[in-house]
Coordinates of C-alpha atoms in Angstrom, one line a residue:
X1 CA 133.0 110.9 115.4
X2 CA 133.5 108.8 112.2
X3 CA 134.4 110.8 109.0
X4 CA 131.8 109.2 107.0
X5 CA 127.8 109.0 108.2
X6 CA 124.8 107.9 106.0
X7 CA 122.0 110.2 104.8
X8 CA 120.4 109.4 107.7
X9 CA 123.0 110.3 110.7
X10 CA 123.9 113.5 108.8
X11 CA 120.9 114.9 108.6
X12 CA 119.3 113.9 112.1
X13 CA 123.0 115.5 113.3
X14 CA 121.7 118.8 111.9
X15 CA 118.1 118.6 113.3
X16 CA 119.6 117.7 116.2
X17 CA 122.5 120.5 116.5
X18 CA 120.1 122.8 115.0
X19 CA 122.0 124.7 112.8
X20 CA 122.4 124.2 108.5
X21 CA 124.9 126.1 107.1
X22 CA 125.4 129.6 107.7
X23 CA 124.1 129.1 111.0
X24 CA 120.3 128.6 109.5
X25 CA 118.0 126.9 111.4
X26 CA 116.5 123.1 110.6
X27 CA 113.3 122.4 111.3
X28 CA 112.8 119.1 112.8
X29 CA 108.7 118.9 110.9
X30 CA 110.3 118.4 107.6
X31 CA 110.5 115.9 105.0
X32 CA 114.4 116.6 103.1
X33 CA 115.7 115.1 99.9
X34 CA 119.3 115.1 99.3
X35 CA 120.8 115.6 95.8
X36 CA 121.7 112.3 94.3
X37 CA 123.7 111.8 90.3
X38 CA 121.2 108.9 89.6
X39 CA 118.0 107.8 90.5
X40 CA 117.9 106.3 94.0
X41 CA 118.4 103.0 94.6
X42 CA 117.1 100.3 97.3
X43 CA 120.2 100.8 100.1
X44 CA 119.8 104.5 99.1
X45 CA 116.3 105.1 100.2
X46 CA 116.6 102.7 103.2
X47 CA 119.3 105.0 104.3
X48 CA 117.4 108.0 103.2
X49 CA 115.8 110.3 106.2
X50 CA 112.2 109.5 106.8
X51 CA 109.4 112.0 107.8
X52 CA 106.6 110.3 108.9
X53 CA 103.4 111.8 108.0
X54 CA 100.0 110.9 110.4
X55 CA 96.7 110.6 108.4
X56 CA 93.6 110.3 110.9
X57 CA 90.0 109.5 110.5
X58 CA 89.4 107.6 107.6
X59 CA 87.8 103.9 107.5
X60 CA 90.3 101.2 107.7
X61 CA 89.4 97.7 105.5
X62 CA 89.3 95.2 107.5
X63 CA 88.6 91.2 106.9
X64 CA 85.7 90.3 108.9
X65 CA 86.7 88.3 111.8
X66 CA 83.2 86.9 112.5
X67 CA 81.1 85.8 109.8
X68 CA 77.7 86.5 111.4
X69 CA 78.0 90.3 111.6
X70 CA 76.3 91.7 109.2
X71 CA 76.7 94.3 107.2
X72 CA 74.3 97.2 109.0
X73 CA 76.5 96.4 112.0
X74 CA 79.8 96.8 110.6
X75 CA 78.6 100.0 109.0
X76 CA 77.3 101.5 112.3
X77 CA 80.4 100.3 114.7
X78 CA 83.3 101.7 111.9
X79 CA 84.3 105.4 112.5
X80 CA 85.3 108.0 109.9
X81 CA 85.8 111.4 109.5
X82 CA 82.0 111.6 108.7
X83 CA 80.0 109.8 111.5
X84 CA 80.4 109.0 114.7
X85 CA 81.9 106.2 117.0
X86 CA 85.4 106.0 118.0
X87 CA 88.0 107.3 115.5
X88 CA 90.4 104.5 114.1
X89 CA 93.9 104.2 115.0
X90 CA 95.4 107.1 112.7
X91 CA 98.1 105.8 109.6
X92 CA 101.9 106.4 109.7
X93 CA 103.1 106.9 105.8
X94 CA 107.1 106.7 105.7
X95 CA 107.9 109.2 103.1
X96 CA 111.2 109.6 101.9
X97 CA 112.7 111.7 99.5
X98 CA 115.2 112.2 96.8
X99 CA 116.5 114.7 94.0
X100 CA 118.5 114.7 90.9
X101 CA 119.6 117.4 88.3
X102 CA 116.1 116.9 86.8
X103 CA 113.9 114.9 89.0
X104 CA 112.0 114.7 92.3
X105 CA 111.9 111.4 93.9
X106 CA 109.3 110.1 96.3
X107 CA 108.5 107.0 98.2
X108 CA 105.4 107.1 100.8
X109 CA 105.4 103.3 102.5
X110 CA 102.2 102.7 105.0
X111 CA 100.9 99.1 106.4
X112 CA 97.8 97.5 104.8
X113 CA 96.8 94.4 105.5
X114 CA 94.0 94.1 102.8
X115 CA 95.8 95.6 99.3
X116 CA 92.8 96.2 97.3
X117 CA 93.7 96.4 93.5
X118 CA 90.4 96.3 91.7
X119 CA 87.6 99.2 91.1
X120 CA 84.3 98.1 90.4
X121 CA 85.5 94.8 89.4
X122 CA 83.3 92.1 87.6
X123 CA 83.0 88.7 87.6
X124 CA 80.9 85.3 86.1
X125 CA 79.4 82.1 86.7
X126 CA 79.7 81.5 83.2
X127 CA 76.3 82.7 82.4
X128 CA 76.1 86.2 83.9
X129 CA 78.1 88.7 84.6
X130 CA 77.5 90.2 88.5
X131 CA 79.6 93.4 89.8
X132 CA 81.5 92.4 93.3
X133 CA 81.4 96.4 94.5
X134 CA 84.8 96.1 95.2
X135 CA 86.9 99.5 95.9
X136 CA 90.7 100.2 95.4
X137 CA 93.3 101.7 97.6
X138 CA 95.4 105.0 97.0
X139 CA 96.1 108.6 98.4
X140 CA 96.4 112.0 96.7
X141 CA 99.2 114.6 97.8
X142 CA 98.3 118.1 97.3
X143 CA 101.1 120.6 96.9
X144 CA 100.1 124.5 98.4
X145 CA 103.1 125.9 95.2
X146 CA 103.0 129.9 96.0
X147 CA 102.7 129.2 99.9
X148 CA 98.8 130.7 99.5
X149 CA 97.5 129.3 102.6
X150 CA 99.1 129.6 106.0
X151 CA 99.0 126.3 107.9
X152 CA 98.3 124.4 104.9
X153 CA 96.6 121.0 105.5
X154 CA 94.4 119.0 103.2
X155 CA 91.0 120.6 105.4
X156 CA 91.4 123.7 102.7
X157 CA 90.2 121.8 100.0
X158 CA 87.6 119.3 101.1
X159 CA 84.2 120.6 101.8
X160 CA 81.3 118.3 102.5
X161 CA 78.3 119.5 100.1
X162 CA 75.9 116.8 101.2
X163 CA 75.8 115.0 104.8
X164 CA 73.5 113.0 106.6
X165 CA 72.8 110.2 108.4
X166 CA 69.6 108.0 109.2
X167 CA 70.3 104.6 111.4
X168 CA 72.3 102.5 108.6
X169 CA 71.6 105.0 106.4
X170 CA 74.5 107.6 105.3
X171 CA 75.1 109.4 102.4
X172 CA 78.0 112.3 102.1
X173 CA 79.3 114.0 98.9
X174 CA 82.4 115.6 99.4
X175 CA 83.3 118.3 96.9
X176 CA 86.8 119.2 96.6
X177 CA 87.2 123.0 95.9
X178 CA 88.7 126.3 97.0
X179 CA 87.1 128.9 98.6
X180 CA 89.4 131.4 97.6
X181 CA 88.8 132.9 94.0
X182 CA 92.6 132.6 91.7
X183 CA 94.6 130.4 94.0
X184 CA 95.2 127.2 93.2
X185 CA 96.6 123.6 94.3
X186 CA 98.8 120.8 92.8
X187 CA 97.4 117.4 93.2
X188 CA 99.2 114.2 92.5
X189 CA 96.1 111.4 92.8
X190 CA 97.0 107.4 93.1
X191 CA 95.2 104.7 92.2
X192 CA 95.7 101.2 92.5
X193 CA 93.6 99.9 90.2
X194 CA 92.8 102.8 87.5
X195 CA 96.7 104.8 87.7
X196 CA 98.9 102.1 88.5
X197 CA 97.7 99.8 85.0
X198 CA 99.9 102.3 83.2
X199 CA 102.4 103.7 86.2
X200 CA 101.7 106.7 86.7
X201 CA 100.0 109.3 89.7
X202 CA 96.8 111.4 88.1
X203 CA 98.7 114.9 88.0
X204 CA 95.6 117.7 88.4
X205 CA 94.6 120.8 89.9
X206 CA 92.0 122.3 92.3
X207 CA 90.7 125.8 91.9
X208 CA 87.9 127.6 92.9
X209 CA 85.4 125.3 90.6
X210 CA 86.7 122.3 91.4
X211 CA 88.8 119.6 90.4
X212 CA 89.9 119.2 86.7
X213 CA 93.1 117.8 84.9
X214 CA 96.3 119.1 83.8
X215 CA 95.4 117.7 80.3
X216 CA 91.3 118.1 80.2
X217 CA 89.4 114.7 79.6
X218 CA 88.5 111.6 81.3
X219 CA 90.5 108.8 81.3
X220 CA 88.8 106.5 83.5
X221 CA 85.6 105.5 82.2
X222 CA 83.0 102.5 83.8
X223 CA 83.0 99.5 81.7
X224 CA 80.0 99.2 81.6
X225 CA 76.9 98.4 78.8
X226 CA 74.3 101.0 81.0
X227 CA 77.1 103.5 81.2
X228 CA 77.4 103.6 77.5
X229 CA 73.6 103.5 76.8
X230 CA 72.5 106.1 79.5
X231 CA 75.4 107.4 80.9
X232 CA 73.6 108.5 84.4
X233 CA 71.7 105.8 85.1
X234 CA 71.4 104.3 88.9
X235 CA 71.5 101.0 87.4
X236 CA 75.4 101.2 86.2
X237 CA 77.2 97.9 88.1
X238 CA 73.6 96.5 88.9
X239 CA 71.9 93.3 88.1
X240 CA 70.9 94.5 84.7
X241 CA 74.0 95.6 83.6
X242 CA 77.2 93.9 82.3
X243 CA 81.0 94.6 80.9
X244 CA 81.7 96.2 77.6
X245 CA 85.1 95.2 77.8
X246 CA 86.6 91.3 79.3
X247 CA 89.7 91.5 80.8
X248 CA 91.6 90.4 77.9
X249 CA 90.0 93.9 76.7
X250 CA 88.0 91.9 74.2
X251 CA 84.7 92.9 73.4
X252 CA 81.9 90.8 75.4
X253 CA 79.9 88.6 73.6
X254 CA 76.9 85.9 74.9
X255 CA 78.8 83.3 77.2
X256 CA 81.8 81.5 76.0
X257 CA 83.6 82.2 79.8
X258 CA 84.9 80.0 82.0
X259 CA 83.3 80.6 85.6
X260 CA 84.9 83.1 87.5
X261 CA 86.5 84.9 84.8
X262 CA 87.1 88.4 85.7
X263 CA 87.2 91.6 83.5
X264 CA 88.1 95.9 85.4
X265 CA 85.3 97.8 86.7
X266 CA 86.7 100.9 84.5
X267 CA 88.3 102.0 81.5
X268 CA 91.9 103.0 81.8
X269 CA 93.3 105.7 78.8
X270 CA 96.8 105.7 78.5
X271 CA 97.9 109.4 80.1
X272 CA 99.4 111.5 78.0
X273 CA 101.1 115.2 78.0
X274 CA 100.4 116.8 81.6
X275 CA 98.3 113.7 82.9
X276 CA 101.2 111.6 82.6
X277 CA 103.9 113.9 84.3
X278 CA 104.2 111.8 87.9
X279 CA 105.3 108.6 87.0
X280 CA 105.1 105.7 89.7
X281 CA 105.8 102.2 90.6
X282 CA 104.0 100.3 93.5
X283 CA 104.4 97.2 95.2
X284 CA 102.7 95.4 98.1
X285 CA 104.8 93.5 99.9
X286 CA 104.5 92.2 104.0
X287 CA 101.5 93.8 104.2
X288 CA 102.6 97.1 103.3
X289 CA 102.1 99.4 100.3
X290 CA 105.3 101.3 99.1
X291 CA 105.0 103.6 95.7
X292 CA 107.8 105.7 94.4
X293 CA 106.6 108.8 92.3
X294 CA 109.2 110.4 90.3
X295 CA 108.4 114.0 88.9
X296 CA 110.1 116.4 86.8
X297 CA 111.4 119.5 89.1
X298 CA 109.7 121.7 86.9
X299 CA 107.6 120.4 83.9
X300 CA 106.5 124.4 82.5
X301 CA 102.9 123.3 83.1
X302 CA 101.4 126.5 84.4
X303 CA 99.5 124.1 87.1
X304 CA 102.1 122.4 88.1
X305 CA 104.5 123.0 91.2
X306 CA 108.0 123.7 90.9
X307 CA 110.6 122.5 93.3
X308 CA 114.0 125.2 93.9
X309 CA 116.7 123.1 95.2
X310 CA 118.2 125.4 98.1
X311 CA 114.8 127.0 98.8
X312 CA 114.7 126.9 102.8
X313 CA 110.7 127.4 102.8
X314 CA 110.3 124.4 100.4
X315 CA 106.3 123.7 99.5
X316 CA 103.9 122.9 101.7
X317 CA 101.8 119.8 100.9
X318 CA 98.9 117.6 102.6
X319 CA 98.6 113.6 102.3
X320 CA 95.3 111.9 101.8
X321 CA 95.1 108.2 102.2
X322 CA 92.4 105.9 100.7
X323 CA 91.7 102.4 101.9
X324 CA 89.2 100.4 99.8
X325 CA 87.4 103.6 99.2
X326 CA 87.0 106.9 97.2
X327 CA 85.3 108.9 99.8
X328 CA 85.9 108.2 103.5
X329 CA 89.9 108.9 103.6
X330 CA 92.8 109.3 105.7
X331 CA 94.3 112.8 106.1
X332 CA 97.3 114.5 107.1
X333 CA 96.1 117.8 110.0
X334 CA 99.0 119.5 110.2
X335 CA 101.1 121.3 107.5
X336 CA 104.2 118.9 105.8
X337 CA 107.1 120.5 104.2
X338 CA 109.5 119.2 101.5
X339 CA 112.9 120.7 101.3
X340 CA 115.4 120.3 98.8
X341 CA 119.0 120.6 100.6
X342 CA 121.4 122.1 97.4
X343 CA 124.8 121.6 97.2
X344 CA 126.3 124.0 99.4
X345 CA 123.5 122.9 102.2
X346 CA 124.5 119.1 101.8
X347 CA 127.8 120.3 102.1
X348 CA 127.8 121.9 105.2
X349 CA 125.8 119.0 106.6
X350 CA 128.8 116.8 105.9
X351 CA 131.0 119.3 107.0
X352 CA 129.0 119.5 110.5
X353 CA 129.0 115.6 110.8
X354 CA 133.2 115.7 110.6
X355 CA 133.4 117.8 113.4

């Protein structure tokens, strides 16, 4: 056997051989990061183990093949993990991992053929402003820190509050919460639209009352005139409405735009202190998303999880992915693990592979 394998080889020699270390056991359903003394680079993570993670029943985006189906019709014939019809073929997220003295390193690649990039966006004729509906892409990981839940999956936290459905008709409200009074959950939410302006993952919580952020506050607010006059009112994004904001972030005056200027669907804030924690950096390329998070392995947030190099349990988490929607999503069923290999671990790997 050659003295020197990649990342790869010498892990998959372990899962395969069974053993780590001290004779301790690897579990093949694990997502590993190796220690690296600099952030990762490209060769590195395409050498880098993968775990792929499934996500099932959310509704895929599709462009429509046929331009006389309607609307009611595509709405009836799509499946999600709210009505019926035949479930869509489920999503396989590459996620890979790395680890440095101070940082965690992930990158969580899946294919998408439609990259949608825009929330709410607007656009003119030159005259009016109309709202195009549009939706953006993303996915929230949700870290289980203490190991509170056996066979953690993302089911623990999503509770439907209001369901129904009437012919083309549906309506669900899903409220993310806990059931179980003090525990609590790390969530790392991406957008790409609203998060990935300013690169970064929306670092919060989820308790018992709901969701809320590491740094209380709203950063994301609609640009919109309604919004701003009467905050709830049904007719934010409708015909009578239009953009505070252009999207040269100047204030919006009477005309004076070229048809089919654009301007975002929400305000973005710049996150700051705990918000900002999980930085990220996306690209679409091939018809693929890929985004690489990188978070400190212990940021002394009280909300935040904290990764232990060495620690053979590692954290549970759950993966959530969005397709040009924030409701009906992708999600993983089973329970994930990261584990961080330390030193002595890594080096027992390497020793196993020179064998």
């Amino acid at each position: 056997m050659p003295r020197f394998l990649s990342i790869f080889s010498v892990v998959a020699l372990a899962i395969l051989t069974g053993w780590l270390g001290g004779c301790r056991e690897v579990a093949a359903d694990r997502l590993y990061a190796i220690k690296l003394g600099h952030p990762p680079e490209p060769p590195e993570w395409e050498r880098a183990m993968p775990r792929v993670v499934i996500v099932r029943g959310g509704r895929p985006h599709k462009l429509p093949s046929f331009s006389e189906i309607d609307e009611d019709t595509v709405h009836v014939t799509t499946a999600s993990c709210h009505h019926g019809s035949r479930l869509p073929e489920p999503i396989s997220v590459d996620v890979r991992a790395f680890y440095t003295d101070r940082d965690l390193y992930l990158r969580l690649t899946w294919k998408d053929a439609t990259p949608d990039r825009a929330l709410m966006e607007w656009v003119t004729d030159g005259a009016r402003w109309k709202n195009t509906a549009s939706q953006e892409d993303g996915f929230g990981l949700m870290w289980d820190p203490g190991g509170q839940f056996p066979r953690f999956s993302c089911s623990y936290a999503c509770h439907i509050k209001d369901f129904g459905v009437s012919r083309s008709s549906f309506h669900a409200s899903n409220k993310m919460r806990l059931a179980k009074e003090g525990a609590w959950l790390d969530l790392w939410n991406w957008k790409a639209d609203r998060t990935a302006r300013y690169g970064f993952a929306d670092d919060r919580y989820l308790d018992n009352e709901g969701l809320k952020g590491d740094l209380p506050g709203e950063l994301f607010l609609p640009n919109s005139q309604l919004a701003r006059a009467t905050p709830q009112s049904a007719s934010i994004f409708g015909e009578d409405d239009r953009p505070l904001y252009d999207g040269e972030n100047r204030p919006v005056g009477e005309g004076g735009y070229a048809p089919g200027s654009r301007a975002p669907g929400y305000l973005v804030e710049r996150p700051a202190g705990g918000r900002a924690d999980v930085l990220a950096a996306a690209e679409h390329r091939g018809g693929e998303w890929s985004v690489v998070l990188r978070r400190a392995l212990s940021t002394g947030d009280r909300h935040d999880v904290v990764f232990v190099p060495g620690d053979p349990k590692g954290v549970a988490f759950g993966l959530a992915v969005m397709d040009h929607t924030l409701f009906e999503h992708y999600a993983s069923t089973v329970t994930e693990r990261l584990v961080l290999l330390d030193e002595v671990q890594a080096k027992d790997l390497k020793d196993l592979s020179a064998e």
